[in-house]
XYZ file of C-alpha atoms in Angstrom:
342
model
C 0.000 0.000 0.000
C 2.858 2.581 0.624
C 4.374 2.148 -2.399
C 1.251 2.731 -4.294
C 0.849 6.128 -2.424
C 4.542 6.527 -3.226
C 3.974 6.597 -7.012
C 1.306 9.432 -7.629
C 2.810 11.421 -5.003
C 6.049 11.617 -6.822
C 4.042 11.901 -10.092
C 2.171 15.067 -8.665
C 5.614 16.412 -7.847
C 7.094 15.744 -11.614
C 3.949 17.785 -12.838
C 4.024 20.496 -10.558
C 7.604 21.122 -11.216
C 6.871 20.797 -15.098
C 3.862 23.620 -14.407
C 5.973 25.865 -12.706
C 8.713 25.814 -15.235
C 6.056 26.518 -18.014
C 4.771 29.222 -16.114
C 8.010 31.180 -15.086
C 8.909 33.735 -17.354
C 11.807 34.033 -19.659
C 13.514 36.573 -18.923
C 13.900 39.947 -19.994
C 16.195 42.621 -21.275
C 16.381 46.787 -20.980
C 17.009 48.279 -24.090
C 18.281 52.329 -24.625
C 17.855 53.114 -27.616
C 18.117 56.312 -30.194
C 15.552 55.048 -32.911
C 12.339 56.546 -32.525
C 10.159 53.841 -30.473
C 7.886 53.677 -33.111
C 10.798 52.523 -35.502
C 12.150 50.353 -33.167
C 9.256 48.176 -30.771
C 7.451 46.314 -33.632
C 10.260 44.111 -33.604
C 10.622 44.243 -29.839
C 7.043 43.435 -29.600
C 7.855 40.143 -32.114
C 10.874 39.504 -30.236
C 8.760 38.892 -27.016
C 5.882 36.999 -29.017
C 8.366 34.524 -30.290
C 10.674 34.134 -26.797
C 9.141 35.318 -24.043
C 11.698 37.453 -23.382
C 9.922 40.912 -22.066
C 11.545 43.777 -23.206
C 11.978 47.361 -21.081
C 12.505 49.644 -23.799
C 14.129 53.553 -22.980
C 14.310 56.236 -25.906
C 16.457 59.215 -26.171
C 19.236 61.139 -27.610
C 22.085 59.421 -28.744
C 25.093 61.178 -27.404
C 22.499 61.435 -24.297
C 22.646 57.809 -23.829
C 25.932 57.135 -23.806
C 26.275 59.396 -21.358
C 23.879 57.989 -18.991
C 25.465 54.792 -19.523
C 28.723 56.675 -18.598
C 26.989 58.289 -15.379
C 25.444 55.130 -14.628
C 28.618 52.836 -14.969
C 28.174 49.561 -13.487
C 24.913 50.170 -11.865
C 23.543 51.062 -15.169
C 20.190 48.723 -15.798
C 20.521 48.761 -19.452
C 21.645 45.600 -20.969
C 22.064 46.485 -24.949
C 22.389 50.212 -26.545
C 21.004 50.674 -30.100
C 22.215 54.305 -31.411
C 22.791 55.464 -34.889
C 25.837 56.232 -37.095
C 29.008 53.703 -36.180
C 30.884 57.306 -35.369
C 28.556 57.068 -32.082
C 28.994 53.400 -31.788
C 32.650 53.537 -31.599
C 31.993 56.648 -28.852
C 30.701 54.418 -27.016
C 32.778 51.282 -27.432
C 35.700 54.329 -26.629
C 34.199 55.682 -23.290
C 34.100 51.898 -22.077
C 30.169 51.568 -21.738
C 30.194 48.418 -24.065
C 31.579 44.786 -23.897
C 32.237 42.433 -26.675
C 29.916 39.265 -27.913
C 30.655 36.175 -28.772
C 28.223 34.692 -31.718
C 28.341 32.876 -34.086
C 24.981 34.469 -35.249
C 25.910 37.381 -35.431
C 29.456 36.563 -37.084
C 27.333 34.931 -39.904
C 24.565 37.552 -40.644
C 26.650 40.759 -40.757
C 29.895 41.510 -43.074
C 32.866 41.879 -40.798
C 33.324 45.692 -42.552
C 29.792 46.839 -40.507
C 30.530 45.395 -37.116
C 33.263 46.116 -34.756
C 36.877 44.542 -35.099
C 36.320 43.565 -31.248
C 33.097 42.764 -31.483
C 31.848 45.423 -28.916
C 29.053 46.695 -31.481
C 27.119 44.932 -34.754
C 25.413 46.758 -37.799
C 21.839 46.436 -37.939
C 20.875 48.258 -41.035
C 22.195 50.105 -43.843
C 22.111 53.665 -44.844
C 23.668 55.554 -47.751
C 24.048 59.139 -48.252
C 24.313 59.500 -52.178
C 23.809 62.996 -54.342
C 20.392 64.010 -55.067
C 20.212 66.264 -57.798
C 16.928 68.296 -59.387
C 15.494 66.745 -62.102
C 14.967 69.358 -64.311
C 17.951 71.510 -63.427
C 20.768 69.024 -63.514
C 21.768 66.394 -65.975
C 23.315 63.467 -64.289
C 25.738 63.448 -66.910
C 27.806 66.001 -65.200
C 28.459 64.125 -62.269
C 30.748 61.590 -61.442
C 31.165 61.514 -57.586
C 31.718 63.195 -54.429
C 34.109 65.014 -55.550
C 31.991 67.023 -58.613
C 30.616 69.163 -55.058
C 34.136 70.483 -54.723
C 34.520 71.731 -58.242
C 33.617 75.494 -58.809
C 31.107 74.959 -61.565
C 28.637 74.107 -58.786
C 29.480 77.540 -56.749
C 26.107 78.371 -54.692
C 24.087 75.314 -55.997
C 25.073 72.528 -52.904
C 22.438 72.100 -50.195
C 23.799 70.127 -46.688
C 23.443 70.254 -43.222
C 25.195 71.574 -40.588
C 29.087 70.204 -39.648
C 27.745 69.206 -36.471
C 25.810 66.347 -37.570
C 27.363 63.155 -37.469
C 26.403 61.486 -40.686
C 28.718 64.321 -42.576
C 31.301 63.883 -39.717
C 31.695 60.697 -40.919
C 31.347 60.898 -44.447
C 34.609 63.231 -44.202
C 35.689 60.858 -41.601
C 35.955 58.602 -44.472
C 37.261 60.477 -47.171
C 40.050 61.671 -44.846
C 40.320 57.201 -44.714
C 40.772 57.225 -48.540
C 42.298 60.894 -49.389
C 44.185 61.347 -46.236
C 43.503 64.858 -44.488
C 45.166 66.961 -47.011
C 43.059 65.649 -49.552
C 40.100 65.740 -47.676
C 40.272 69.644 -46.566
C 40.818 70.511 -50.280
C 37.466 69.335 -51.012
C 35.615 70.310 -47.752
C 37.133 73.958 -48.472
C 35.567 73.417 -52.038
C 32.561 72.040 -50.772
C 31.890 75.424 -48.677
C 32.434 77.581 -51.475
C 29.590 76.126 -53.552
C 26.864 76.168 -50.785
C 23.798 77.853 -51.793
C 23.089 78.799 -48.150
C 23.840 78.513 -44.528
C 23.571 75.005 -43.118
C 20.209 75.007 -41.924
C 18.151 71.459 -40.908
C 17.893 68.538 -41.668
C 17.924 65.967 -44.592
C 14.522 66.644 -45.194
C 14.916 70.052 -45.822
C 17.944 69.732 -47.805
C 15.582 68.478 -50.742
C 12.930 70.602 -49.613
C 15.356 73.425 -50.295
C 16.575 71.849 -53.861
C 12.788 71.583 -54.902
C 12.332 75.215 -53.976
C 14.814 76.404 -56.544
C 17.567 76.939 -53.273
C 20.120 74.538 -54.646
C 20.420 72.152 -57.500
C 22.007 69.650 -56.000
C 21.858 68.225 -52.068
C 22.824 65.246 -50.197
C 20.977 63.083 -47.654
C 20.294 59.561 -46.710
C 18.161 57.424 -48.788
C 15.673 56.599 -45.700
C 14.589 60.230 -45.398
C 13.676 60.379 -49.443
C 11.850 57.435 -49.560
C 9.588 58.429 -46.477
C 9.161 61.059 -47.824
C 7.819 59.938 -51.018
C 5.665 57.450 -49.737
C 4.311 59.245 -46.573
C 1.195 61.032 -46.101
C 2.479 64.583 -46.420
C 1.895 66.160 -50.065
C 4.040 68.629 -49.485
C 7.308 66.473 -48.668
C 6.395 63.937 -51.912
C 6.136 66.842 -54.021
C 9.551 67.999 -53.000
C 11.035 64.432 -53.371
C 9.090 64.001 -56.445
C 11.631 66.803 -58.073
C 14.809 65.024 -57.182
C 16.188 62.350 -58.505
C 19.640 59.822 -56.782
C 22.948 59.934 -58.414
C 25.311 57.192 -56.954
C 28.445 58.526 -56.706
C 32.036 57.351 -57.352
C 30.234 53.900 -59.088
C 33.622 53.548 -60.902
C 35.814 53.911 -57.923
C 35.102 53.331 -53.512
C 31.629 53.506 -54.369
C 28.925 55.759 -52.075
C 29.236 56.138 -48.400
C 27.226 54.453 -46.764
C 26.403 54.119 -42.487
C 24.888 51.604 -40.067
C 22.601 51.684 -37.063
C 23.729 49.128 -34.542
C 23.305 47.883 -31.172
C 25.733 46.702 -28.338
C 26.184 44.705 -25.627
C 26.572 47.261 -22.459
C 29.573 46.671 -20.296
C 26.433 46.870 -17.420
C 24.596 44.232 -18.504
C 22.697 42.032 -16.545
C 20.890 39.446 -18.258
C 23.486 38.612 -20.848
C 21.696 35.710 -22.130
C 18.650 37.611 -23.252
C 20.389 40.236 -24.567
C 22.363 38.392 -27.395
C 19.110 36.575 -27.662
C 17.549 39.918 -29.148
C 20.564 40.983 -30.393
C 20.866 38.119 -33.137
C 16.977 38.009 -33.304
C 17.216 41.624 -34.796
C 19.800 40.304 -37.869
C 17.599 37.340 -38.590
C 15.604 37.420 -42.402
C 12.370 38.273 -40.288
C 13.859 41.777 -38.792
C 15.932 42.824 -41.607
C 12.948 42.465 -43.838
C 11.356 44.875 -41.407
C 14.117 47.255 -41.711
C 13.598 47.336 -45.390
C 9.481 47.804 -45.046
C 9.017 50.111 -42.673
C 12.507 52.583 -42.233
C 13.560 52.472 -45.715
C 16.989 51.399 -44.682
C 18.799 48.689 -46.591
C 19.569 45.047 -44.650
C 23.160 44.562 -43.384
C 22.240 40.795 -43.912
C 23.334 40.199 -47.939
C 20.290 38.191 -49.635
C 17.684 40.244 -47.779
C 14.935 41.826 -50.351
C 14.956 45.345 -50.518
C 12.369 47.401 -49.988
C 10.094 48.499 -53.003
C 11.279 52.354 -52.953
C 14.569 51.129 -52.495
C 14.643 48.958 -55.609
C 13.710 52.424 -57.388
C 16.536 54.066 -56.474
C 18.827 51.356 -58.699
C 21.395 49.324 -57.023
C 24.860 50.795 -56.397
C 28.144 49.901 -55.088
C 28.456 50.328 -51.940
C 31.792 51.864 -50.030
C 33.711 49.333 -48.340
C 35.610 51.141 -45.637
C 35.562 49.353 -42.211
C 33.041 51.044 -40.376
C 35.353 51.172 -37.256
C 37.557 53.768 -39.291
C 34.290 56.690 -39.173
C 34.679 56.493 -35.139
C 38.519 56.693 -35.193
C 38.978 59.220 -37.658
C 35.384 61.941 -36.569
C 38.346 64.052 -34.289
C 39.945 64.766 -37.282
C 36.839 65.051 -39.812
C 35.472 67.624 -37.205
C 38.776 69.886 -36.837
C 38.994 69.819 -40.958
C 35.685 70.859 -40.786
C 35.751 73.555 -38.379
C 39.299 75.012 -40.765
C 36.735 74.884 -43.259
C 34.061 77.549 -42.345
C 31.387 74.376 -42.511
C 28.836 75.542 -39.685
């Protein structure tokens, strides 16, 4: 008789243990992050249908961030950082806030010229920041590259934002890679002399200002054109409608391109979750997303583009490690400052 009581007792204990470890949750991760939460918690919100894994997501400023992580050093809750630009990326790899990952995942999805040498940050999409010229002021003809916005036949007809922003720190930051600094301030001094106005904005309103009759030609990121061609604002698709991409330097380095990425913070406390997400956001499901809904190109080869993308033509794409943008902004943002570019 005991040993029949023996047998469903332990049975009861087998299931309740089996209950309990359905039951407990998996885990979860804090995420900082500079993308704009509605660019960014779709895919947190599939992450967590898929794993599990809850995610605490906090949005702000890049340069912000890192320096909360900074302030907040090893009490810091944050577990992964996703900022834009790898000039910021490499900031914060530099000021210590980041540790490196093992993964095999992640070694496999992204091209070793878009992540980190050390592995302390990973590309998560593309950008590139081509020439966009007016359609019926400029025949593409006359271009050639980057180099065309240096020549004095375009005096007063370049529209760009300010030397403060980062994504022209580090498009300098790599032509000082290629040209070496000399080079580089030659066409930076060039580049000065043929803008049309002041620095003023953003992307946006660089080919806002080239469809006004400001400038003839402008440059900014593909992801701002395409939303702006396909958003809900007539005024912005007008403006885009007027402009048209030229790929520059096709025959040569090819156009400078960017990445958004995200990195393991030196802080972090649930390790395991956060690679989790980490190589859940280069997977064929995210990077599609990437495509659809930011207009940013995959850092995952074999990924479909998105349909405004594919309009734009394919190009040939710089391949610079992206490390070198980080190391070299110091010296892009002196060259720039010689320069007059405000």
């Amino acid at each position: 008789m005991r040993g029949l009581f023996l047998l469903p007792l332990s049975l009861s204990l087998m299931l309740a243990t089996a209950v309990s470890a359905a039951a407990a949750p998996a885990g979860e991760v804090n995420v900082y992050s500079s993308r704009k939460e509605d660019l960014i918690r779709p895919l947190l919100e599939r992450f967590t249908a898929q794993t599990g894994v809850r995610v605490n997501l906090v949005t702000g400023k890049d340069d912000a961030l890192i320096q909360r992580l900074v302030s907040e050093g090893a009490n810091s809750p944050a577990d992964l950082l996703i900022t834009a630009d790898a000039g910021r990326l490499h900031r914060a790899k530099a000021a210590g806030v980041l540790q490196p990952v093992d993964s095999a995942t992640l070694d496999a999805a992204i091209p070793a010229s878009y992540r980190d040498p050390q592995n302390h940050w990973f590309g998560l999409s593309l950008r590139a920041r081509p020439i966009w010229y007016v359609k019926d002021r400029v025949d593409p003809k006359a271009l050639s590259g980057y180099a065309d916005l240096a020549d004095p036949r375009w005096k007063k007809r370049v529209c760009v934002r300010s030397s403060d922003n980062i994504y022209n720190q580090s498009m300098v930051a790599a032509l000082i890679a290629h040209e070496g600094e000399e080079g580089a301030a030659a066409w930076v001094d060039g580049l000065v002399k043929n803008f049309a106005r002041k620095p003023a904005g953003g992307d946006r309103d660089q080919i806002k200002a080239a469809a006004a009759g400001q400038c003839d030609l402008a440059i900014a990121n593909t992801y701002y054109v395409g939303a702006m061609l396909t958003g809900a604002d007539p005024v912005d698709r007008a403006a885009a409608e007027k402009l048209a991409v030229f790929w520059p330097d096709q025959q040569g380095r090819g156009v400078h391109v960017n990445v958004s990425g995200v990195g393991l913070t030196a802080a972090a406390k649930h390790k395991a979750e956060a690679v989790r997400l980490m190589e859940f956001l280069v997977s064929d499901e995210a990077q599609r997303w990437y495509a659809e809904g930011n207009f940013e190109y995959p850092v995952k080869p074999g990924v479909p583009w998105n349909a405004t993308l594919e309009s734009f033509g394919r190009f040939k794409a710089d391949g610079l490690p992206m490390g070198k943008l980080g190391e070299l902004n110091g010296a892009a943002v002196r060259l720039m400052d010689r320069a007059g570019w405000k």
